[in-house]
């Protein structure tokens, strides 16, 4: 079973950028599709971005298209989320997720393993 550890969260002003990282261990990373989700206070966890096993298929939530970029480095067992032009409404705990499939899904229920989350706060 793969384990996931996120890093890179923090406090940033609106319009700024952050890069989240998710390091995987304990599994064959290249056999998993990877995703990022977020959960704001009082709201349900929502899909942000997903990438297939080799980076060939990438999905984004409409709310982040053109601002966020997901990528993966299979040699380093790591997936990234570059977040640009951040808005206060992007404030949430961001979770990395792994799915035992070559292809990503947008539903929370479709993912097998979750990281502990990293807080992202965007001030106005």
Short mmCIF file of C-alpha atoms in Angstrom, two decimals, residues 12-120:
data_model
loop_
_atom_site.label_atom_id
_atom_site.label_comp_id
_atom_site.label_asym_id
_atom_site.label_seq_id
_atom_site.Cartn_x
_atom_site.Cartn_y
_atom_site.Cartn_z
CA UNK A 12 0.09 33.60 0.52
CA UNK A 13 -1.50 36.80 -0.68
CA UNK A 14 -4.10 36.79 -3.42
CA UNK A 15 -2.41 36.63 -6.81
CA UNK A 16 0.54 34.72 -5.43
CA UNK A 17 1.79 31.20 -6.11
CA UNK A 18 2.54 28.02 -4.20
CA UNK A 19 3.80 24.60 -5.24
CA UNK A 20 2.57 21.57 -3.38
CA UNK A 21 4.49 18.30 -3.41
CA UNK A 22 3.34 14.81 -2.55
CA UNK A 23 5.97 12.16 -1.94
CA UNK A 24 4.90 8.53 -2.27
CA UNK A 25 6.50 5.49 -0.70
CA UNK A 26 5.76 1.83 -0.18
CA UNK A 27 4.26 1.07 -3.57
CA UNK A 28 5.00 1.02 -7.28
CA UNK A 29 4.34 4.68 -7.97
CA UNK A 30 4.07 4.41 -11.73
CA UNK A 31 1.11 2.02 -11.46
CA UNK A 32 -1.01 4.63 -9.69
CA UNK A 33 -2.87 7.58 -11.05
CA UNK A 34 -2.51 10.57 -8.73
CA UNK A 35 -4.77 13.41 -7.76
CA UNK A 36 -5.20 16.52 -5.66
CA UNK A 37 -8.35 17.34 -3.73
CA UNK A 38 -9.22 20.13 -1.33
CA UNK A 39 -11.61 20.70 1.52
CA UNK A 40 -12.61 24.09 2.84
CA UNK A 41 -14.23 24.52 6.28
CA UNK A 42 -17.85 23.43 6.22
CA UNK A 43 -17.61 22.10 2.67
CA UNK A 44 -17.20 18.69 1.13
CA UNK A 45 -13.91 17.47 -0.25
CA UNK A 46 -13.67 18.34 -3.93
CA UNK A 47 -11.56 17.27 -6.89
CA UNK A 48 -8.88 19.71 -8.01
CA UNK A 49 -6.68 17.85 -10.52
CA UNK A 50 -5.72 14.33 -11.57
CA UNK A 51 -3.00 12.77 -13.69
CA UNK A 52 -2.68 9.29 -15.15
CA UNK A 53 0.29 6.98 -14.61
CA UNK A 54 2.63 8.69 -17.08
CA UNK A 55 1.26 12.22 -17.34
CA UNK A 56 -0.57 11.66 -20.60
CA UNK A 57 -4.09 12.26 -19.27
CA UNK A 58 -4.73 15.25 -17.01
CA UNK A 59 -8.02 16.54 -15.62
CA UNK A 60 -8.78 19.78 -13.80
CA UNK A 61 -11.75 21.20 -11.97
CA UNK A 62 -13.23 24.13 -13.86
CA UNK A 63 -12.46 26.42 -10.92
CA UNK A 64 -8.68 25.93 -11.30
CA UNK A 65 -8.23 25.52 -15.06
CA UNK A 66 -5.61 27.90 -16.40
CA UNK A 67 -4.24 28.60 -12.91
CA UNK A 68 -3.15 25.24 -11.51
CA UNK A 69 -0.86 22.63 -13.09
CA UNK A 70 -0.48 19.04 -11.95
CA UNK A 71 2.62 17.07 -12.86
CA UNK A 72 4.43 13.95 -11.74
CA UNK A 73 7.99 12.67 -11.67
CA UNK A 74 7.97 8.89 -11.60
CA UNK A 75 11.72 8.79 -10.99
CA UNK A 76 11.21 10.72 -7.75
CA UNK A 77 7.87 9.12 -6.78
CA UNK A 78 6.41 12.59 -6.45
CA UNK A 79 3.39 14.48 -7.76
CA UNK A 80 3.20 18.27 -7.79
CA UNK A 81 0.52 20.93 -7.90
CA UNK A 82 1.71 24.34 -9.10
CA UNK A 83 -0.85 26.93 -8.06
CA UNK A 84 -0.71 30.39 -9.64
CA UNK A 85 -2.99 33.42 -9.44
CA UNK A 86 -4.32 32.19 -6.11
CA UNK A 87 -7.64 33.50 -4.85
CA UNK A 88 -9.08 33.62 -1.31
CA UNK A 89 -11.59 30.97 -2.37
CA UNK A 90 -8.68 28.57 -2.93
CA UNK A 91 -8.16 28.49 0.83
CA UNK A 92 -8.53 24.87 2.00
CA UNK A 93 -6.70 21.81 3.19
CA UNK A 94 -5.19 20.18 0.10
CA UNK A 95 -4.96 16.40 -0.02
CA UNK A 96 -2.93 14.17 -2.28
CA UNK A 97 -4.57 10.92 -3.36
CA UNK A 98 -3.54 7.73 -5.13
CA UNK A 99 -5.75 5.44 -7.17
CA UNK A 100 -4.91 1.83 -8.06
CA UNK A 101 -5.59 2.45 -11.71
CA UNK A 102 -3.64 3.89 -14.56
CA UNK A 103 -6.35 6.52 -15.06
CA UNK A 104 -7.61 9.25 -12.70
CA UNK A 105 -11.17 9.78 -11.46
CA UNK A 106 -12.91 12.93 -10.26
CA UNK A 107 -15.05 11.35 -7.53
CA UNK A 108 -13.66 11.14 -4.01
CA UNK A 109 -14.88 7.56 -3.73
CA UNK A 110 -12.67 6.50 -6.62
CA UNK A 111 -9.41 6.97 -4.73
CA UNK A 112 -7.75 4.38 -2.49
CA UNK A 113 -5.15 6.24 -0.44
CA UNK A 114 -4.93 9.74 1.01
CA UNK A 115 -2.25 11.91 2.51
CA UNK A 116 -2.67 13.84 5.74
CA UNK A 117 -3.26 17.15 3.97
CA UNK A 118 -1.52 20.51 3.87
CA UNK A 119 -3.13 23.85 4.64
CA UNK A 120 -3.24 26.55 1.98
#
